[in-house]
Each structure stands twice: as structure tokens, then as C-alpha cells.
PDB file of C-alpha atoms in Angstrom:
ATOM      1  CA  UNK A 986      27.070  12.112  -8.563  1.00 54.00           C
ATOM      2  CA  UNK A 987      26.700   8.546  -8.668  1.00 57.00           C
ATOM      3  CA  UNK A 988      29.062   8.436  -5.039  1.00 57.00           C
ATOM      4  CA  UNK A 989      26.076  10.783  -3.478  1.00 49.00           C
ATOM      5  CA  UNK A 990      23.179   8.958  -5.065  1.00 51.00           C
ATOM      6  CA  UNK A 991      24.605   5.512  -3.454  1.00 47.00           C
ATOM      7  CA  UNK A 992      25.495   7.474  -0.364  1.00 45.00           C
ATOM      8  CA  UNK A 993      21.913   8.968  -0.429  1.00 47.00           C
ATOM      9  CA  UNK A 994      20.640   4.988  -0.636  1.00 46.00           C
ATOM     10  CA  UNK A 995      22.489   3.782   2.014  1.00 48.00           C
ATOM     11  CA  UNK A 996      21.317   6.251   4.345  1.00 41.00           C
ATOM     12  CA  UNK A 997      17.683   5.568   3.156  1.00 44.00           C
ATOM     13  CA  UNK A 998      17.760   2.055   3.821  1.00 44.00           C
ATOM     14  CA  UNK A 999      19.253   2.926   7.123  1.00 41.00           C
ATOM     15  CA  UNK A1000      16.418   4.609   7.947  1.00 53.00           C
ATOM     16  CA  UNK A1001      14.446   2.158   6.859  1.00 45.00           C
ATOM     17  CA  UNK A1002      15.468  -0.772   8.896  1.00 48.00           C
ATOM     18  CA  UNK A1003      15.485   2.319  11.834  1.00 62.00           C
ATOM     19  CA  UNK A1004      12.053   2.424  11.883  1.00 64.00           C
ATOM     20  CA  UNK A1005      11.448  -0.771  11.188  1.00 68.00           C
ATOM     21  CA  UNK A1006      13.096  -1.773  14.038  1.00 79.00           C
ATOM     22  CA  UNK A1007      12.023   0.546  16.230  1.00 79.00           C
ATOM     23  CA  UNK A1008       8.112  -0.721  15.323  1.00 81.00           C
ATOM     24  CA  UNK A1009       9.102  -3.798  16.242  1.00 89.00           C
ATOM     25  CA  UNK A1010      10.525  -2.874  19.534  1.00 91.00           C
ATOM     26  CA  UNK A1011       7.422  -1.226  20.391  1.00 92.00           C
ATOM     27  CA  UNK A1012       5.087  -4.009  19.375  1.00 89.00           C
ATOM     28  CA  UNK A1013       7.222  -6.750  21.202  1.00 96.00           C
ATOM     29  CA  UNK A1014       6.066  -8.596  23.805  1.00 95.00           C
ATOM     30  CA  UNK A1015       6.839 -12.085  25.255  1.00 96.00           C
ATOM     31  CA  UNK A1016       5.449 -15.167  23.741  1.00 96.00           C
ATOM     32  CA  UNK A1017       1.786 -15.392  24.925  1.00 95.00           C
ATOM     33  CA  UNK A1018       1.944 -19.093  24.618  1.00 96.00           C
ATOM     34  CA  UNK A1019       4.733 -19.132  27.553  1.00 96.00           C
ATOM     35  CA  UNK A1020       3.703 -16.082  29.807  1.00 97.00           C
ATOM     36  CA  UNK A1021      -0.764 -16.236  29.096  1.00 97.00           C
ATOM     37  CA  UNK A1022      -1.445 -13.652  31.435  1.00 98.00           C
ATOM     38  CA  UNK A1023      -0.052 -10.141  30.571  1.00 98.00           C
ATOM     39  CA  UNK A1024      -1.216  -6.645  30.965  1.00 98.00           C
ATOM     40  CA  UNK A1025       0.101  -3.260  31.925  1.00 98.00           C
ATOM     41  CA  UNK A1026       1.134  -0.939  35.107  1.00 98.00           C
ATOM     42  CA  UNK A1027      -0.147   2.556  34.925  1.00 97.00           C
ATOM     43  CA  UNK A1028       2.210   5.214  36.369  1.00 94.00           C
ATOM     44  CA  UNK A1029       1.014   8.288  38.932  1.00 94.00           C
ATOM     45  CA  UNK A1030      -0.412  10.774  37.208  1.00 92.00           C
ATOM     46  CA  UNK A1031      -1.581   8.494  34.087  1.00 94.00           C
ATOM     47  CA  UNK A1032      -2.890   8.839  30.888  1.00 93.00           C
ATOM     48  CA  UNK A1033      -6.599   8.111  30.003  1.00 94.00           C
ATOM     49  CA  UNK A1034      -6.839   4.501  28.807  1.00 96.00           C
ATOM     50  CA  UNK A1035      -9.699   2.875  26.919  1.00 97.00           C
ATOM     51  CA  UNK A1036      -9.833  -0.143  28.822  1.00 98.00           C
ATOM     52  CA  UNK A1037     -12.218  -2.419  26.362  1.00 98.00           C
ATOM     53  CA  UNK A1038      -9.680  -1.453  23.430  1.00 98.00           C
ATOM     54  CA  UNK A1039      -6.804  -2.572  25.766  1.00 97.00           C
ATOM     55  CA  UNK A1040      -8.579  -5.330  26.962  1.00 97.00           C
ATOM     56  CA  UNK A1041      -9.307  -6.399  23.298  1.00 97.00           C
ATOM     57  CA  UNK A1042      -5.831  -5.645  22.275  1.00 96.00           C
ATOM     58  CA  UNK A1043      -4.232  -8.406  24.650  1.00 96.00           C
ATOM     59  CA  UNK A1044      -4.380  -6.963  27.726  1.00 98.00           C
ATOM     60  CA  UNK A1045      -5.742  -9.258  30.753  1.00 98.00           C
ATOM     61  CA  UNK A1046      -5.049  -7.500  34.255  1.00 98.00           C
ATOM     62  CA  UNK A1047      -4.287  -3.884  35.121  1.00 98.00           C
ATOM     63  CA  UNK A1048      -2.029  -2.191  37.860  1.00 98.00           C
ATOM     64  CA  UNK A1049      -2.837   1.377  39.228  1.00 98.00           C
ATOM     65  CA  UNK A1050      -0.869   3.262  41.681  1.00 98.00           C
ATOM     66  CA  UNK A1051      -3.253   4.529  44.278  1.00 98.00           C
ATOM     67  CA  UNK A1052      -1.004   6.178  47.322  1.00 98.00           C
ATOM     68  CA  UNK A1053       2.599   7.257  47.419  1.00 98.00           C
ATOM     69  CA  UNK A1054       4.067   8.165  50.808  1.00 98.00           C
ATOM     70  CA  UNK A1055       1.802   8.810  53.698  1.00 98.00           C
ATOM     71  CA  UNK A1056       0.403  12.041  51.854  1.00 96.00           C
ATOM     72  CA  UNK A1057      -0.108  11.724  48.086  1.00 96.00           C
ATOM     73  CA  UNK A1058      -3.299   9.786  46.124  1.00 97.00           C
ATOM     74  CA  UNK A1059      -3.830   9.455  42.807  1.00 96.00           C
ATOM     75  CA  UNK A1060      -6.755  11.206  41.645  1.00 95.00           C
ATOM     76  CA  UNK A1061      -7.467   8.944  38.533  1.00 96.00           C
ATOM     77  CA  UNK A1062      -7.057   5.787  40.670  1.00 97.00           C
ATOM     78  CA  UNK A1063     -11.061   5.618  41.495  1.00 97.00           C
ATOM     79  CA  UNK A1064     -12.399   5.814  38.314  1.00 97.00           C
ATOM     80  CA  UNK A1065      -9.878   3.090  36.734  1.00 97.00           C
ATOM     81  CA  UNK A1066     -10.335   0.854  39.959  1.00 98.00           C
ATOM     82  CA  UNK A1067     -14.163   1.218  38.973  1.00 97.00           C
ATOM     83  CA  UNK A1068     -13.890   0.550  35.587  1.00 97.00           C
ATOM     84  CA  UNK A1069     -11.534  -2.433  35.326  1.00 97.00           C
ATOM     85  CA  UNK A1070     -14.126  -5.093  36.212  1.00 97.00           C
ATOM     86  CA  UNK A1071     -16.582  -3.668  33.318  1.00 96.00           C
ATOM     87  CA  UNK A1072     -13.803  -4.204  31.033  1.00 97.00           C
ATOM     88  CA  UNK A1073     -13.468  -7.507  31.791  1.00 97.00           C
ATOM     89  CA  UNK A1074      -9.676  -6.861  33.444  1.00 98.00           C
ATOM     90  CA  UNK A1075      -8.508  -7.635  36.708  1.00 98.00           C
ATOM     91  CA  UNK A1076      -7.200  -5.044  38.900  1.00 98.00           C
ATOM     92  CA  UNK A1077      -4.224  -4.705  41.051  1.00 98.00           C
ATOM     93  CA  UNK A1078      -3.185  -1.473  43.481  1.00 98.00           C
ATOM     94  CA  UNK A1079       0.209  -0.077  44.351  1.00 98.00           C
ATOM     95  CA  UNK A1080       1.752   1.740  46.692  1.00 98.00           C
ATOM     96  CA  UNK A1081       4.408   3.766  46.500  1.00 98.00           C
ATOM     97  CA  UNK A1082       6.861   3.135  49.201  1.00 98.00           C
ATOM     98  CA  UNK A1083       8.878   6.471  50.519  1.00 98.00           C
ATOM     99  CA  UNK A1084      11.963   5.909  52.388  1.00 98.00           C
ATOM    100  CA  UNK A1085      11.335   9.435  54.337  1.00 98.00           C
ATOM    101  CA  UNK A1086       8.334   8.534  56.014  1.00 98.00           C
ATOM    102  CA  UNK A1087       6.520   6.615  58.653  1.00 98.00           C
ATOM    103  CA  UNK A1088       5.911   3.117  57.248  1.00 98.00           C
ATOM    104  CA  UNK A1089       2.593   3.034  59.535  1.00 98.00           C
ATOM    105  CA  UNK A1090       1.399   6.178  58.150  1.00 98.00           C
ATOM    106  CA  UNK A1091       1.874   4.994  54.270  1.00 98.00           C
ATOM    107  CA  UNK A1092       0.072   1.669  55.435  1.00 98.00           C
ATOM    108  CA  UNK A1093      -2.810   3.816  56.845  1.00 98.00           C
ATOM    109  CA  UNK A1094      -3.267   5.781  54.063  1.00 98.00           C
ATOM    110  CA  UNK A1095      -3.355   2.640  51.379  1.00 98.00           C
ATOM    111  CA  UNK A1096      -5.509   1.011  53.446  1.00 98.00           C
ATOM    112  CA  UNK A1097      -7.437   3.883  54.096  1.00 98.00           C
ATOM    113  CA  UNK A1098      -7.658   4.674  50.198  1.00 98.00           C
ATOM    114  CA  UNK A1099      -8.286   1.330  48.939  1.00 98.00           C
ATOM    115  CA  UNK A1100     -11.381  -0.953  49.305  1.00 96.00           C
ATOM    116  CA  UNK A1101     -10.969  -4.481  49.725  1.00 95.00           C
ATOM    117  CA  UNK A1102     -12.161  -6.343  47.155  1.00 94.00           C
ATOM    118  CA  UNK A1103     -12.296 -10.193  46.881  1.00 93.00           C
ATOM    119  CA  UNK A1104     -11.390  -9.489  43.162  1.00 94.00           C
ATOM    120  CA  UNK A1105      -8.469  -7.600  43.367  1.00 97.00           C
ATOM    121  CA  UNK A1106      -4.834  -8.974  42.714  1.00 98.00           C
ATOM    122  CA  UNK A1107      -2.598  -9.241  45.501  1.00 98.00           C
ATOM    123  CA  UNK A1108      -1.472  -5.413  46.352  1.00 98.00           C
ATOM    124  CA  UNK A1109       2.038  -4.388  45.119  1.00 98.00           C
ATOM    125  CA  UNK A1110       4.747  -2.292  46.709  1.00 98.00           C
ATOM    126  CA  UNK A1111       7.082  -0.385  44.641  1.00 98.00           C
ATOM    127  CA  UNK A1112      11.015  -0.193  46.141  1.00 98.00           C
ATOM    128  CA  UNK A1113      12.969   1.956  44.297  1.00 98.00           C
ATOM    129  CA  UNK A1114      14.418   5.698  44.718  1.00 98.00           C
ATOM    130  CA  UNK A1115      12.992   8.821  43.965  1.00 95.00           C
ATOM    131  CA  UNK A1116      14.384  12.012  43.604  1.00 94.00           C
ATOM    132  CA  UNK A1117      12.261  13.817  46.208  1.00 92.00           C
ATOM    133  CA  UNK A1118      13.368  11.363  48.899  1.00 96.00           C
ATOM    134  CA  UNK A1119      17.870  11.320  49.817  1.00 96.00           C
ATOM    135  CA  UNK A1120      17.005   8.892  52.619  1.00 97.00           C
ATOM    136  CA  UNK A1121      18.910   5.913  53.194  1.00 98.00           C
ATOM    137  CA  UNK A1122      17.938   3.670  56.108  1.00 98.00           C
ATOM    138  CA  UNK A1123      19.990   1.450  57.502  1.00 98.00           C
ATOM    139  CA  UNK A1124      18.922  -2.773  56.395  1.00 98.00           C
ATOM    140  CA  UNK A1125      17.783  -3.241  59.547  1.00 98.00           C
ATOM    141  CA  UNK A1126      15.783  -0.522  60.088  1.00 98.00           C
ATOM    142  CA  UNK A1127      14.178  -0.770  56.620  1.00 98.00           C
ATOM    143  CA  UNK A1128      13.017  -4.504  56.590  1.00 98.00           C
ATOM    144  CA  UNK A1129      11.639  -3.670  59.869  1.00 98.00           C
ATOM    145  CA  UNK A1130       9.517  -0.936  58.802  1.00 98.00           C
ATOM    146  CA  UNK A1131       8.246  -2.903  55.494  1.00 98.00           C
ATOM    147  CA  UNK A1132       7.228  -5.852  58.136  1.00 98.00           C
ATOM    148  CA  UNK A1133       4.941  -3.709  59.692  1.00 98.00           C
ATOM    149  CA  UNK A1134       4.031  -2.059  56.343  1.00 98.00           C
ATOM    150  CA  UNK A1135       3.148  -5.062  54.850  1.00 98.00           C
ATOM    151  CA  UNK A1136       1.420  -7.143  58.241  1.00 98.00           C
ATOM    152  CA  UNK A1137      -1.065  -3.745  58.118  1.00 98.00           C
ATOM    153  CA  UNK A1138      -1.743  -3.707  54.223  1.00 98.00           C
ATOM    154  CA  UNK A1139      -1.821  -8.048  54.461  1.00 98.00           C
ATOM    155  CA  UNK A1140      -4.487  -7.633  57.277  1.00 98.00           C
ATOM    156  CA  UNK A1141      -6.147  -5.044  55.382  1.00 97.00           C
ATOM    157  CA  UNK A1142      -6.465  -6.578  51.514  1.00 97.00           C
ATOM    158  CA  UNK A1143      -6.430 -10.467  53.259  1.00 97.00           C
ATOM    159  CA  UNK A1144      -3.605 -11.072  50.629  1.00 96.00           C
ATOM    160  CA  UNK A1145       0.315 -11.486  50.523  1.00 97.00           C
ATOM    161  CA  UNK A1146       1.581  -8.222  48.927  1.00 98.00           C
ATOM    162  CA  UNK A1147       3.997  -8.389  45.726  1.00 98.00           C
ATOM    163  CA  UNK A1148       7.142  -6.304  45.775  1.00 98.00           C
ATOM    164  CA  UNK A1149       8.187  -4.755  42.794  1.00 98.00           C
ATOM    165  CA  UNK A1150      11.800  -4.085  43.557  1.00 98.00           C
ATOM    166  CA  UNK A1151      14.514  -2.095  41.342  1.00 98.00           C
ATOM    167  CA  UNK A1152      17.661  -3.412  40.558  1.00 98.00           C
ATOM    168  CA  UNK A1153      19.706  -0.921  42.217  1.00 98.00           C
ATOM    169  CA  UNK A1154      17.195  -0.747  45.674  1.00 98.00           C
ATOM    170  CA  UNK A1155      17.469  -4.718  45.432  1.00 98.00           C
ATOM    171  CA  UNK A1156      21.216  -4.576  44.444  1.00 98.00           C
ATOM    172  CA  UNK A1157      21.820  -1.753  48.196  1.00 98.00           C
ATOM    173  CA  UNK A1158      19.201  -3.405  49.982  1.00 98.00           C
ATOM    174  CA  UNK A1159      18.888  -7.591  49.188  1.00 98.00           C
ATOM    175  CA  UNK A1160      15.601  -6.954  50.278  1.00 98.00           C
ATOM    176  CA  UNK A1161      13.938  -9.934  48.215  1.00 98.00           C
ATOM    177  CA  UNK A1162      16.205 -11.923  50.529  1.00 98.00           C
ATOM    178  CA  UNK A1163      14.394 -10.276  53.784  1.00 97.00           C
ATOM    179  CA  UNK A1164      11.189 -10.009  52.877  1.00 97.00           C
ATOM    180  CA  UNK A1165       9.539 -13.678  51.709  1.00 97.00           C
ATOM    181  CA  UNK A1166       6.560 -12.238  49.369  1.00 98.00           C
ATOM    182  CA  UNK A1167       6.247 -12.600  45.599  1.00 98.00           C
ATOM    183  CA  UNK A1168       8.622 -10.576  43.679  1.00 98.00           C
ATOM    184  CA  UNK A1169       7.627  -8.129  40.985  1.00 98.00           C
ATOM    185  CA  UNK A1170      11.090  -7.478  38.815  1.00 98.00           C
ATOM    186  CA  UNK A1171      11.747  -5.079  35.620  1.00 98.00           C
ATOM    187  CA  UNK A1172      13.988  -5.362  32.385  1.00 97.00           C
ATOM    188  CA  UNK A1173      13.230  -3.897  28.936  1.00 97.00           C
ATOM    189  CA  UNK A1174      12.471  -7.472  27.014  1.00 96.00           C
ATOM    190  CA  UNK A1175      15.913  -9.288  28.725  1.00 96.00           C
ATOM    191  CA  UNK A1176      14.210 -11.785  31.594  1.00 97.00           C
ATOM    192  CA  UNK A1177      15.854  -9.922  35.295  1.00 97.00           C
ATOM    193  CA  UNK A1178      17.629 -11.980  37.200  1.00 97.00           C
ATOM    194  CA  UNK A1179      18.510  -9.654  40.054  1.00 98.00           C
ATOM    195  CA  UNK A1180      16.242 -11.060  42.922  1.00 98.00           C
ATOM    196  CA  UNK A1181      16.585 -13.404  45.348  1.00 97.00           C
ATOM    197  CA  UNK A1182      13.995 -15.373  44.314  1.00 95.00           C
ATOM    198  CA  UNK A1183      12.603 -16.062  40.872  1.00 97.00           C
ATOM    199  CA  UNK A1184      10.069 -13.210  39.753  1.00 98.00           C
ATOM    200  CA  UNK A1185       6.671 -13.708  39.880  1.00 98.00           C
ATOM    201  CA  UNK A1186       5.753 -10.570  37.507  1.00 98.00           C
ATOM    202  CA  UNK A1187       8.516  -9.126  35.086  1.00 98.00           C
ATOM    203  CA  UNK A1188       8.078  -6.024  33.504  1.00 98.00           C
ATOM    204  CA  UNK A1189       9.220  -6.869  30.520  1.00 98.00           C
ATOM    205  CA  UNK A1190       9.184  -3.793  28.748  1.00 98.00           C
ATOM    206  CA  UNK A1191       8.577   0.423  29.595  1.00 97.00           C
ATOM    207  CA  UNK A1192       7.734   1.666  25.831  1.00 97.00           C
ATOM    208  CA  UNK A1193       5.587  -1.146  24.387  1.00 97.00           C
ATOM    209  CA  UNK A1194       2.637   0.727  21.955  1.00 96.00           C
ATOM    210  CA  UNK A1195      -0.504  -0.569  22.391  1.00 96.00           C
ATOM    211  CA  UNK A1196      -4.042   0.541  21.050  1.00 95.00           C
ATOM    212  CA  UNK A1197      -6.611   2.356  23.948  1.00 95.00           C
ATOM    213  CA  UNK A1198      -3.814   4.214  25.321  1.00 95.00           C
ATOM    214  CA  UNK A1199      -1.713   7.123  23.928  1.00 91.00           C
ATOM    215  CA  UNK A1200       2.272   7.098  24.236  1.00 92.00           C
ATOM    216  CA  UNK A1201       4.493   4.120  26.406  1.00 95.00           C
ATOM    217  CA  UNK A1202       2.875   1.915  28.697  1.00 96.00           C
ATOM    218  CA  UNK A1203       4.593  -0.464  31.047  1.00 98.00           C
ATOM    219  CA  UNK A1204       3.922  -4.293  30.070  1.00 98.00           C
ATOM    220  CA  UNK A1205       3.800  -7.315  32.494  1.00 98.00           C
ATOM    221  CA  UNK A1206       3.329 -10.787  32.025  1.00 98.00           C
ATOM    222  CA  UNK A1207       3.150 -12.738  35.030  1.00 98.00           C
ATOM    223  CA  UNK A1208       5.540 -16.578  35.463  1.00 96.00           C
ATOM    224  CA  UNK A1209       3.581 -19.687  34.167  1.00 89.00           C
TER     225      UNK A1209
END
């Protein structure tokens, strides 16, 4: 008996420390005194946020994803782009870049989609594979279509676009070496260091808790 009831306790305290750690993996977020701007990217699709709470829970800035491909909006992206400034937040747009279409169609239809606004952030372009797209360009081919996806949205927002670039696109591609524009990189609380060129925006981590909205959100912090 006594054998189980230690057993029992060691198990306990496991579980203990478990959760423990897991609330503190959840609440983590890099030092605020290094990296003072922070905030969060909202997938497609997202969850309803209460942007004062965020904004009085740390948050400063907000990313939405407003196209994907040539044919796909996000229907919540108009009401958050509206309601950012009332928060007191700054607001960013994204695009999500597919590989199996026209790169002058997707440019139309973010430009088409999204005002420009003298407030906004620079516009961001997200590089990384999807599972309803098997295309592989060539290099050539594909910094060549992003140069003419990015001169239209550039012309169109009157700011250089970010690209937010995933380790294995960057890792097939090198496009961060191609493509000289502000790079937006992403690894859970370990700084990335798989660009080109040092980040400008690091997601730092993809399951950070934070009060005004329900479940994961993805947490930036932008470079000093």
C-alpha cells in the first residue's frame, strides 16, 4: 500500500508541474521590454475577438487575412478592418499567396478587396504550402510572378509588402534571398533563423492564450 500511495504521489505531482507548465507555455511571450510592439495574426475563417479586451491585454497591432488565391475573401475581414482603429490597434492585411494561380489575378483581387488606408501596416504575403495547391514552380518562374505580385499590391497600398515566409517554402525556394522586402518569420518561442535576412516580425508563438479571444491565437512581436 504504501508503494501505490507514493506511486499515486508521484504521478500527482507530475501532473502538477504538467499543467503548470503547460500555463506557462500558453501565457509566454517575449520580453516586452526588448520586442515593445506585439500583437496577433488572425487566421481565415477566424474566431470573434474582443478587440478592446485584447487591446487591453497587451495587444498593440492586428493582422487579418483578407484574400487567398485569386478567388477566396474572408468574410469577417471587413468588420475587423473596421473595428481595429476604434480599438485603438493598428491594422495590417494579408494575402494568401497560391502557387496554382495567376499572380496578377491574386494582386487584383487584394487590391480590389482592400482599401488603402494611410493607417494601415505595410501589407503581408504569406509563402507557404497548402494542401489544396501540389504546384511547384520552377525559382525562376516564381520570383517572377511575386515581382509583379508585389509592384501591383506596392502601387496599390503605397507601401513595401512584408513576406511571411515558412521554413520549408524558404528552405525549397531562398526566396528571402530574391525578393528584398521585410521578412515576416515563425518559430514557437525559439527566435527563426531561416531567412536570408534578419526578420522583421517573428511569430513567436501559434498557441499563446490571451483574454478577448477564445482558443490559440498567433503572437507577433515585431524587431526593435
Amino acid at each position: 500500500m504504501a508503494i501505490l500511495w507514493k506511486i499515486g504521489a508521484g504521478l500527482l505531482a507530475l501532473g502538477v508541474i504538467s499543467a503548470g507548465g503547460r500555463h506557462w507555455a500558453t501565457h509566454w511571450q517575449p520580453a516586452t521590454e526588448t520586442y515593445k510592439l506585439q500583437g496577433i495574426d488572425l487566421p481565415e475563417n477566424p474566431p470573434a475577438v474582443e478587440w478592446r479586451t485584447l487591446r487591453a491585454n497587451g495587444a498593440d497591432f492586428a493582422y487579418l487575412v483578407a484574400t487567398s488565391g485569386a478567388d477566396r475573401r474572408d468574410t469577417a475581414f471587413e468588420g475587423n478592418w473596421a473595428a481595429l482603429p476604434e480599438a485603438g490597434l493598428r491594422r495590417g492585411a494579408i494575402h494568401i499567396y497560391s502557387l496554382c494561380q495567376p499572380a496578377t489575378a491574386q494582386a487584383d483581387a487584394f487590391n480590389i478587396f482592400v482599401p488603402r488606408a494611410g493607417d494601415a501596416l505595410p501589407a503581408a504575403i504569406d509563402l507557404s504550402y497548402h494542401a489544396d495547391c501540389t504546384a511547384r514552380p520552377d525559382r525562376a518562374t516564381l520570383v517572377a510572378d511575386l515581382t509583379r505580385f508585389v509592384t501591383m499590391v506596392e502601387t496599390h497600398t503605397g507601401k513595401p509588402v512584408m513576406l511571411r515566409v515558412s521554413k520549408p517554402f524558404e528552405s525549397d525556394y531562398a526566396i528571402t534571398a530574391a525578393l528584398p522586402r521585410p521578412v515576416w518569420a515563425m518559430g514557437n518561442m525559439l527566435k527563426p533563423d531561416y531567412a536570408a535576412r534578419p526578420w522583421r516580425m517573428w511569430r513567436a508563438s501559434d498557441f499563446r492564450r490571451v483574454e478577448g479571444v477564445e482558443g490559440p491565437v498567433n503572437w507577433d512581436v515585431v524587431t526593435p
